[in-house]
mmCIF file of C-alpha atoms and ligand atoms in Angstrom:
data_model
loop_
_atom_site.group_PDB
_atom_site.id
_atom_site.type_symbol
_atom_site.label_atom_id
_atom_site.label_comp_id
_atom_site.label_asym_id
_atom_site.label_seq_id
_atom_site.Cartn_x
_atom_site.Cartn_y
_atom_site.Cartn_z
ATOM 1 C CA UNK A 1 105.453 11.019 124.781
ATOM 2 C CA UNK A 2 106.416 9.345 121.754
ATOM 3 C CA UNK A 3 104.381 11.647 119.260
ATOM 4 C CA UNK A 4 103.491 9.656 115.865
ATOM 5 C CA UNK A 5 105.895 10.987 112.875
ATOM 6 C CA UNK A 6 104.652 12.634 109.069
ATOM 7 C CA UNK A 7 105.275 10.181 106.525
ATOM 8 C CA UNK A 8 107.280 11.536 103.740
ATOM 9 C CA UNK A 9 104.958 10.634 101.104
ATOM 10 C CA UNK A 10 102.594 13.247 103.534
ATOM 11 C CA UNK A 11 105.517 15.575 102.970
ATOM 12 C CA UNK A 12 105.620 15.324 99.517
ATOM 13 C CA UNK A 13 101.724 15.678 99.165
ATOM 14 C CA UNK A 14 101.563 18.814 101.449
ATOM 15 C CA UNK A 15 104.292 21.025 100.243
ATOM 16 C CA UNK A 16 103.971 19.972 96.525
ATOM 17 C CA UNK A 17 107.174 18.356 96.403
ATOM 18 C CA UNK A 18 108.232 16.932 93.018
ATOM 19 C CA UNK A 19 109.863 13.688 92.933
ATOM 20 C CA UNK A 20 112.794 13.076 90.904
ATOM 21 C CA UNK A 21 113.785 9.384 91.356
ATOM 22 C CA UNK A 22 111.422 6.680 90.881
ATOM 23 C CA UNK A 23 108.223 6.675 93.005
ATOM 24 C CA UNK A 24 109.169 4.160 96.189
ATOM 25 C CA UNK A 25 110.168 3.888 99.566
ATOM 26 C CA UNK A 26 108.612 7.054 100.143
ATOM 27 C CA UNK A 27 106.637 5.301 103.080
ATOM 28 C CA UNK A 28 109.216 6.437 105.584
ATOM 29 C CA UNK A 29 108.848 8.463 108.654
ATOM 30 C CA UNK A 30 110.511 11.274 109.183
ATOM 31 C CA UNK A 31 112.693 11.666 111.992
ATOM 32 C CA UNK A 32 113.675 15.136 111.868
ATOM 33 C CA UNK A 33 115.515 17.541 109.288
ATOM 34 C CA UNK A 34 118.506 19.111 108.517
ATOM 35 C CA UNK A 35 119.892 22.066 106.211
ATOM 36 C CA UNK A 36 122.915 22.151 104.386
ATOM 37 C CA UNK A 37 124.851 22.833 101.356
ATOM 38 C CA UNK A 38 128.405 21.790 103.084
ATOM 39 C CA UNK A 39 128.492 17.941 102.278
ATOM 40 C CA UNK A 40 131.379 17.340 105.944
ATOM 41 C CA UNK A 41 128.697 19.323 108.212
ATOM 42 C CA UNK A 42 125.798 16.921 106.627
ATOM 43 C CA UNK A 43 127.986 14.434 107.379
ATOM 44 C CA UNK A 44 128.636 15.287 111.236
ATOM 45 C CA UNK A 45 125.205 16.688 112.092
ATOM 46 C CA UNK A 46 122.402 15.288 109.911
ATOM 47 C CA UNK A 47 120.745 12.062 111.450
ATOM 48 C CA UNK A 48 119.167 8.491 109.966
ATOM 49 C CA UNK A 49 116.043 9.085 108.940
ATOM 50 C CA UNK A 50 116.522 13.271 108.604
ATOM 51 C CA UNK A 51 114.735 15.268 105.769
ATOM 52 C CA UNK A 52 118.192 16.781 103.684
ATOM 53 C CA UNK A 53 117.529 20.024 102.183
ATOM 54 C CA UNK A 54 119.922 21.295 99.985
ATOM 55 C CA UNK A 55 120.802 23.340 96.803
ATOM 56 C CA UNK A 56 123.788 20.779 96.213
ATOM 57 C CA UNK A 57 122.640 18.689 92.871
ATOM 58 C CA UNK A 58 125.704 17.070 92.205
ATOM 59 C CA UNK A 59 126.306 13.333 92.559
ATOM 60 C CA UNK A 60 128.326 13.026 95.681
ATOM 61 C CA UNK A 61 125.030 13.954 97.460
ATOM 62 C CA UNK A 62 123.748 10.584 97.045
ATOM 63 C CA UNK A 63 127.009 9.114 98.997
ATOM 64 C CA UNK A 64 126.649 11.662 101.641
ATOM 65 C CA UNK A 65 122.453 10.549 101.918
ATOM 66 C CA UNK A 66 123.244 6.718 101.657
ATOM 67 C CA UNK A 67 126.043 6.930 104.467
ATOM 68 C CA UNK A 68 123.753 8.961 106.783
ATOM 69 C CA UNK A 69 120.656 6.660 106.086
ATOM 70 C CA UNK A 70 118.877 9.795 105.704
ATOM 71 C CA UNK A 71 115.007 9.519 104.277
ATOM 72 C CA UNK A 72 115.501 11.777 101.096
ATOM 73 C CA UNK A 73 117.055 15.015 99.812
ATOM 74 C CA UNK A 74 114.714 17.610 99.042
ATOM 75 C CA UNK A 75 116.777 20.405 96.367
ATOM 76 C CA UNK A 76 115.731 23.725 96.899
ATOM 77 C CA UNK A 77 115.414 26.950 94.643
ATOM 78 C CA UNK A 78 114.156 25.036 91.652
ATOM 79 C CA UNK A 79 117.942 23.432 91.179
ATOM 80 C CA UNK A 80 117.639 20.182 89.438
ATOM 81 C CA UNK A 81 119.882 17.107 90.015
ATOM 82 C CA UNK A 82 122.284 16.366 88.143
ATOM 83 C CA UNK A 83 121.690 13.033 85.458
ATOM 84 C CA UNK A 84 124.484 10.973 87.537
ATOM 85 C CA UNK A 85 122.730 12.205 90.831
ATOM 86 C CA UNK A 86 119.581 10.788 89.902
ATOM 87 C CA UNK A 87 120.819 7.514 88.530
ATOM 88 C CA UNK A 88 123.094 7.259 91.671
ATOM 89 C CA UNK A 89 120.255 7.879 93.919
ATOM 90 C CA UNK A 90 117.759 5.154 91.907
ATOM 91 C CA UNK A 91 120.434 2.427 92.279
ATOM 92 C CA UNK A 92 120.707 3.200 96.200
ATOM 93 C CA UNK A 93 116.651 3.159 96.745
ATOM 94 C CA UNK A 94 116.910 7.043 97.771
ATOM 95 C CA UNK A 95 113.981 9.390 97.306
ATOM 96 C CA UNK A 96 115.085 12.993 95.976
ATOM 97 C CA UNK A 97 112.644 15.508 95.581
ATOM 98 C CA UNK A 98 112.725 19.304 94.674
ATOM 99 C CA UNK A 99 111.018 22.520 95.465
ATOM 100 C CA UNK A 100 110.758 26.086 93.964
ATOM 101 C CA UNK A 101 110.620 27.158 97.507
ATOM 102 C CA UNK A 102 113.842 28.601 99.043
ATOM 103 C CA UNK A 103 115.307 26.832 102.375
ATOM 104 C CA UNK A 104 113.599 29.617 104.442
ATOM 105 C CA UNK A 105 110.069 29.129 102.953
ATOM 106 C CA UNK A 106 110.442 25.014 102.874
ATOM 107 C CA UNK A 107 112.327 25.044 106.674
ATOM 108 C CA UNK A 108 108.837 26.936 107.659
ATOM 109 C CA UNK A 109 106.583 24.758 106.165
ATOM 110 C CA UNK A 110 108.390 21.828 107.617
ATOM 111 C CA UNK A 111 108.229 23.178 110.632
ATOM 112 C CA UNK A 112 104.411 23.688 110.532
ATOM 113 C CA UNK A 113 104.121 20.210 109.568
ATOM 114 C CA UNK A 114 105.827 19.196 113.087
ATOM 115 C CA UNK A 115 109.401 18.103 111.804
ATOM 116 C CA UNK A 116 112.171 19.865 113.870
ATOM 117 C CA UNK A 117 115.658 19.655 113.871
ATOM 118 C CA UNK B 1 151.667 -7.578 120.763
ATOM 119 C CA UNK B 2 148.889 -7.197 118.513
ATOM 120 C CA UNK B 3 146.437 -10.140 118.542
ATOM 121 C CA UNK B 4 145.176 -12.042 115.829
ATOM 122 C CA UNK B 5 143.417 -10.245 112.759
ATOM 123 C CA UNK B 6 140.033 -11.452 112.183
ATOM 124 C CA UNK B 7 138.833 -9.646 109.472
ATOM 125 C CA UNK B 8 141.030 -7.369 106.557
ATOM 126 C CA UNK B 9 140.135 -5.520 103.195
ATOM 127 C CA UNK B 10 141.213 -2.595 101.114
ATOM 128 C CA UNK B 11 139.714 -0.488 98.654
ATOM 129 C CA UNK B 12 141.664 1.848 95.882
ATOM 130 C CA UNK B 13 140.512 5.565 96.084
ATOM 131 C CA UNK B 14 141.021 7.744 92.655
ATOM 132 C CA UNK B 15 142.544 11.006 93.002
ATOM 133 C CA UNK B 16 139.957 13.175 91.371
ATOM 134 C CA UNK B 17 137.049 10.851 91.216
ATOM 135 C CA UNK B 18 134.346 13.102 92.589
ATOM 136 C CA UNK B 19 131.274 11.024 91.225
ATOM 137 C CA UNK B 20 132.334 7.844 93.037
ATOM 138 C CA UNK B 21 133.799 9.772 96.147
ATOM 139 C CA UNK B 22 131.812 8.178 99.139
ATOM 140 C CA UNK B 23 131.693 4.700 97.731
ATOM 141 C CA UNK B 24 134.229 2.854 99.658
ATOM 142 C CA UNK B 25 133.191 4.321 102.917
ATOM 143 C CA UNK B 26 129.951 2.832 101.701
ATOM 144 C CA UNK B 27 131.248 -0.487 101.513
ATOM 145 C CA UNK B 28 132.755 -0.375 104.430
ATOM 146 C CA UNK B 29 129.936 0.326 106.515
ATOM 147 C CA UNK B 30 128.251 -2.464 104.920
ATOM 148 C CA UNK B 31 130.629 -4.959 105.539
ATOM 149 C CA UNK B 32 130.589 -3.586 109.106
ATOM 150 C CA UNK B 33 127.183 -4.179 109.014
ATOM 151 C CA UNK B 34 127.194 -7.186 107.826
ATOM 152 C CA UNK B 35 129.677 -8.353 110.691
ATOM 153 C CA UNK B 36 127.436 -7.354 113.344
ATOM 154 C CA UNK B 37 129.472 -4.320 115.014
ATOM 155 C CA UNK B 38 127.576 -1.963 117.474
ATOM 156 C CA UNK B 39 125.845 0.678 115.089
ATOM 157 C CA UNK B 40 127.714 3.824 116.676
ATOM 158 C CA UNK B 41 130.854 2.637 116.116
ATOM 159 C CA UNK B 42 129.252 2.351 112.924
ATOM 160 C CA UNK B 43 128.049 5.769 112.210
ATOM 161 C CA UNK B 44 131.709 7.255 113.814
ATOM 162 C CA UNK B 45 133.669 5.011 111.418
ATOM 163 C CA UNK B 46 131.709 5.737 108.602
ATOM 164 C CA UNK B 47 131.734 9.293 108.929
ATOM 165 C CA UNK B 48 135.666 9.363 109.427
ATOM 166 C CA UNK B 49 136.269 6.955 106.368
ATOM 167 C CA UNK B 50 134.151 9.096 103.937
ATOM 168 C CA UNK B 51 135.856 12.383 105.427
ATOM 169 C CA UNK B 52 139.160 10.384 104.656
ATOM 170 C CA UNK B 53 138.139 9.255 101.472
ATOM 171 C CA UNK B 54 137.219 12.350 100.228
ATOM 172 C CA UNK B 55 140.513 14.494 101.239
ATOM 173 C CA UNK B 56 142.591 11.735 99.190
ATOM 174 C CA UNK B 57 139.745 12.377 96.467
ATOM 175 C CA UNK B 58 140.255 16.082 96.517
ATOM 176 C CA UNK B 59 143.972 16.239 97.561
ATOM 177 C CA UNK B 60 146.145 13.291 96.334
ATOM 178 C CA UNK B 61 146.250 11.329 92.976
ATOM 179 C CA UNK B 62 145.868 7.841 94.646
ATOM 180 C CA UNK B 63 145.223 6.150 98.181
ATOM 181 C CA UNK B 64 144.492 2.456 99.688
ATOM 182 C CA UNK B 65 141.906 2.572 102.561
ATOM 183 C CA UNK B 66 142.639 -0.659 104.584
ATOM 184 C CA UNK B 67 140.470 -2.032 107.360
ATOM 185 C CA UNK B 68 141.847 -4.384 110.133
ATOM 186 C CA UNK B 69 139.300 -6.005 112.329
ATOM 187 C CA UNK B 70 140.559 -7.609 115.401
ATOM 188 C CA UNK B 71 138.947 -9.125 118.618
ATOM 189 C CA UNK B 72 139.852 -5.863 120.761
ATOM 190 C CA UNK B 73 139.419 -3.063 117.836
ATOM 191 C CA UNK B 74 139.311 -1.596 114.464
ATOM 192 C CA UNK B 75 142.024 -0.475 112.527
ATOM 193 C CA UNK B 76 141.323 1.863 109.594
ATOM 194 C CA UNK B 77 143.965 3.406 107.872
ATOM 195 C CA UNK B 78 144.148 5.549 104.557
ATOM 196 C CA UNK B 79 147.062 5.819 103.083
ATOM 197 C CA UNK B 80 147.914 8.193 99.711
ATOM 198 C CA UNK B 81 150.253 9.442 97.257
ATOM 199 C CA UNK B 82 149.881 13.269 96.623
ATOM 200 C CA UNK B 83 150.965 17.040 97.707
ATOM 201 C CA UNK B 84 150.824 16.023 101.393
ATOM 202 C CA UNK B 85 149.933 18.224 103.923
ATOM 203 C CA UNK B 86 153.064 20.969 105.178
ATOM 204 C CA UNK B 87 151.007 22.274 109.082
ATOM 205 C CA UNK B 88 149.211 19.664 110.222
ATOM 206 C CA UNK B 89 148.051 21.910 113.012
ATOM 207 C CA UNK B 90 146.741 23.971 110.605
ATOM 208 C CA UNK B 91 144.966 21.596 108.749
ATOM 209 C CA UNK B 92 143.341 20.084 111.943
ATOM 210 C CA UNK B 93 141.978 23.623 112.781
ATOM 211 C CA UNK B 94 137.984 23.845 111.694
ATOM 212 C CA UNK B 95 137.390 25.644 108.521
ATOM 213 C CA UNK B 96 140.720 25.383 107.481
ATOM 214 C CA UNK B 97 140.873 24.645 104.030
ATOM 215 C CA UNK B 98 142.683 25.376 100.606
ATOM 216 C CA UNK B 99 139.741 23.967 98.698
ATOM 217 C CA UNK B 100 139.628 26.005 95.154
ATOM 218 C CA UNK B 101 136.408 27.445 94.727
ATOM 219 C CA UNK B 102 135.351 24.495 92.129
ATOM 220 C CA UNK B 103 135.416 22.263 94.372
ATOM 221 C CA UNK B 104 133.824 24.489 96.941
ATOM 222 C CA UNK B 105 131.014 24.894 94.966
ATOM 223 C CA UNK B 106 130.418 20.961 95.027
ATOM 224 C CA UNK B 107 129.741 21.250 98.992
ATOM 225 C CA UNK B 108 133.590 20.184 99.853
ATOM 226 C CA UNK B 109 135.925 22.382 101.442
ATOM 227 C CA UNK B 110 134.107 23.227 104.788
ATOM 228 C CA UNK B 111 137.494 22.829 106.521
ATOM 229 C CA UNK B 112 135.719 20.209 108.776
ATOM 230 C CA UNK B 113 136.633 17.134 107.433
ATOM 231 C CA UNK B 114 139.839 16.107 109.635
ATOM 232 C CA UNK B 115 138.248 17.757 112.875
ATOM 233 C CA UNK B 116 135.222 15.253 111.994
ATOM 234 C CA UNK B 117 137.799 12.459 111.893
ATOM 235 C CA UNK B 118 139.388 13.363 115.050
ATOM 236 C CA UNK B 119 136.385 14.025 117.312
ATOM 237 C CA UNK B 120 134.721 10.436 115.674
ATOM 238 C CA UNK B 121 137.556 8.170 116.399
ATOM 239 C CA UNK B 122 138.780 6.523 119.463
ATOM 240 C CA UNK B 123 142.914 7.589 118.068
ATOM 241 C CA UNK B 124 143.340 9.538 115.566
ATOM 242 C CA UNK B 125 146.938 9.455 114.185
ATOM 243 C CA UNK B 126 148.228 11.538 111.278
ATOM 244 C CA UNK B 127 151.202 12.007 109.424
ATOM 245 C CA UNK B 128 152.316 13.446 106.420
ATOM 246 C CA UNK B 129 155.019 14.299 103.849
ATOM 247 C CA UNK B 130 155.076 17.211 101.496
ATOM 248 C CA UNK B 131 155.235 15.871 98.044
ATOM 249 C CA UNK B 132 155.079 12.568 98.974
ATOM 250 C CA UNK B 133 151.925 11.693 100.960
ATOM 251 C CA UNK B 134 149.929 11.415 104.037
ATOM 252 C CA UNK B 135 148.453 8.263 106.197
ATOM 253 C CA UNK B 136 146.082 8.813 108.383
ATOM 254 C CA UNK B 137 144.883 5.448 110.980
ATOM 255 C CA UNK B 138 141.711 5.530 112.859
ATOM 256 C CA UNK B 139 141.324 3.253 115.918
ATOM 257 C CA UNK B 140 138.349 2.684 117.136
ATOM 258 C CA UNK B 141 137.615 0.321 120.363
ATOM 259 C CA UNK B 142 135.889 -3.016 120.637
ATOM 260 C CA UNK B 143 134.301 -4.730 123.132
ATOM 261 C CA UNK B 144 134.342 -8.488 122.689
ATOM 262 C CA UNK B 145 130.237 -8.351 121.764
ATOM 263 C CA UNK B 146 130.926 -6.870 118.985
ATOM 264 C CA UNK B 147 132.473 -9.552 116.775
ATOM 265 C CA UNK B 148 130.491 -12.476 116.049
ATOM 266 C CA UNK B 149 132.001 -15.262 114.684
HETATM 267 N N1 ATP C 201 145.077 13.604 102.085
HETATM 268 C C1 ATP C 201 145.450 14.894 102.018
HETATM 269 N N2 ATP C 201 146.484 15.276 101.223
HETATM 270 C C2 ATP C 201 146.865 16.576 101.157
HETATM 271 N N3 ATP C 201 146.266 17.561 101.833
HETATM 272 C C3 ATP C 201 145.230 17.252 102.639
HETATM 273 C C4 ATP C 201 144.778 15.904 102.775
HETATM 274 N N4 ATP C 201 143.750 15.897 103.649
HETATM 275 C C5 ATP C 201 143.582 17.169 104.044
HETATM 276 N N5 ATP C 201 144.470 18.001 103.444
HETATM 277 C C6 ATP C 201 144.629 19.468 103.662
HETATM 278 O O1 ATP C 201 144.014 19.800 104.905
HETATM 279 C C7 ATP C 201 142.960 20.746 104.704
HETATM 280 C C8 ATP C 201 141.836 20.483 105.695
HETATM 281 O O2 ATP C 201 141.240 19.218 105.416
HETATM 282 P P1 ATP C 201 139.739 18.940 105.891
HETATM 283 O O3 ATP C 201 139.324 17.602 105.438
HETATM 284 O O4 ATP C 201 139.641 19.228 107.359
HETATM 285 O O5 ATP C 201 138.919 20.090 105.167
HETATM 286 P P2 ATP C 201 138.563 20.216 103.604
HETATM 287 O O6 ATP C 201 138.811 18.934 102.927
HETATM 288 O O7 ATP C 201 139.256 21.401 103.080
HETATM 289 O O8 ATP C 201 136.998 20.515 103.671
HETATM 290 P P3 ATP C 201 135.832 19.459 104.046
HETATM 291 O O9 ATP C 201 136.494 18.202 104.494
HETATM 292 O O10 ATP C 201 135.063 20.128 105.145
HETATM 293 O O11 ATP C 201 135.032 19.298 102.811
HETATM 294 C C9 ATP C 201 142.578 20.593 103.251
HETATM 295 O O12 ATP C 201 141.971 21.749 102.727
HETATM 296 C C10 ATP C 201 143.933 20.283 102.607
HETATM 297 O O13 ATP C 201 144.681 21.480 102.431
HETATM 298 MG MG1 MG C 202 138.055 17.137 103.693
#
């Protein structure tokens, strides 16, 4: 049975998520999630509409996010973005967030929230 | 014979251009878009392209990324100047790579970017010349639906 999906604006409320881009289109479901710091496995196993977690901050994220149509990169480990990345990210309409968590702790809590891989 | 080409367009890739790496793939999967194809021939092409992109990003100083639509298929090819590649075998293999650690530590260098190609196209050709260059071509199939005119 089709089970309704979190709403990544529920995400972000939840675990405490801070946003780094402008505050839209964060009134997307999320369709599952996916961890990675390798940009070419991102690209062959995350899905559209995929949570991205990541400790990557650099620029070439966004391209990676856009291409995949995922619904937002959370950066882990209290990493920032890089300047470029967020400017990038604002000019494609994608929501990144970050977390002090590490992937373990956020993957967890994600989980709990009833987004799986 | 090859039939007649209903769509064409190339985009210039910048050896060393890490910011904008990604951004032609983009715009082709737009324009793809925009032209109505089925969305997993989409997704495959797009993730080949930027994997393409990228290695003439990382491992050439320039390269032309052309895309051929015709009634029956889609021709992508990426063509560049640079080192070239000496065992192709080798560089096929997953998690082969000669990535320095710099760029390693921007997420590239997984050694899965020409096995992603491969296992996303329909034909994957490759060849290459040391010192000179290396052209890859991507073929994916059509059906008729998927070009609206
Ligand atoms: N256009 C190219 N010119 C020269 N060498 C290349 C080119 N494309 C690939 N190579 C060589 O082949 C190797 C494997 O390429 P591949 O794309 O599979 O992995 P990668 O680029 O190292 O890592 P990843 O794509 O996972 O980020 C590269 O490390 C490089 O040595
Ligand atoms: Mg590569």
């Amino acid at each position: 049975m089709p089970e309704e999906k979190i709403k990544l604006s529920e995400v972000i409320k939840q675990l405490n998520l801070k946003i780094e881009c402008r505050e839209q289109f964060l009134d997307k479901e999320i369709q599952g999630g996916y961890v990675s710091d390798l940009l070419s496995d991102v690209m062959a196993n995350c899905k559209e509409g995929y949570i991205w977690i990541t400790l990557q901050g650099h620029p070439n994220i966004v391209a990676v996010a856009v291409l995949k149509e995922v619904a937002g990169i959370v950066i882990i480990n209290n990493r920032k973005p890089e300047e470029e990345t967020i400017k990038k990210a604002e000019a494609e309409k994608l929501p990144i967030m970050t977390s002090s968590l590490t992937a373990f702790e956020l993957v967890g809590k994600l989980y709990e929230l009833g987004i799986s891989g | 014979m090859d039939s007649e080409v209903v769509f064409k367009q190339e985009f210039e890739i910048n050896g060393g251009d890490f910011v904008n790496a990604g951004e032609s793939a983009s715009k082709l999967k737009n324009i793809l878009k925009e032209i109505g194809i089925d969305t997993d021939i989409i997704r495959r092409l797009a993730i080949a392209a930027y994997e393409a992109e990228v290695n003439v990003v990382t491992y050439a100083r320039h390269g032309i990324m052309r895309i051929l639509i015709y009634p029956e298929k889609i021709l992508l090819t990426v063509e560049d100047e640079g080192q070239g590649i000496k065992d192709i075998d080798l560089a096929m293999q997953p998690g082969y790579s000669t990535a320095t650690d710099e760029i390693r530590e921007m997420g590239f260098g997984a050694g899965l970017g020409l096995p992603n190609m491969k296992k996303n196209a329909d034909i994957f050709n490759i060849s290459s010349t040391v010192d000179k260059g290396t052209k890859l071509e991507i073929t994916m199939n059509l059906n008729d639906k998927n070009v609206r005119d």
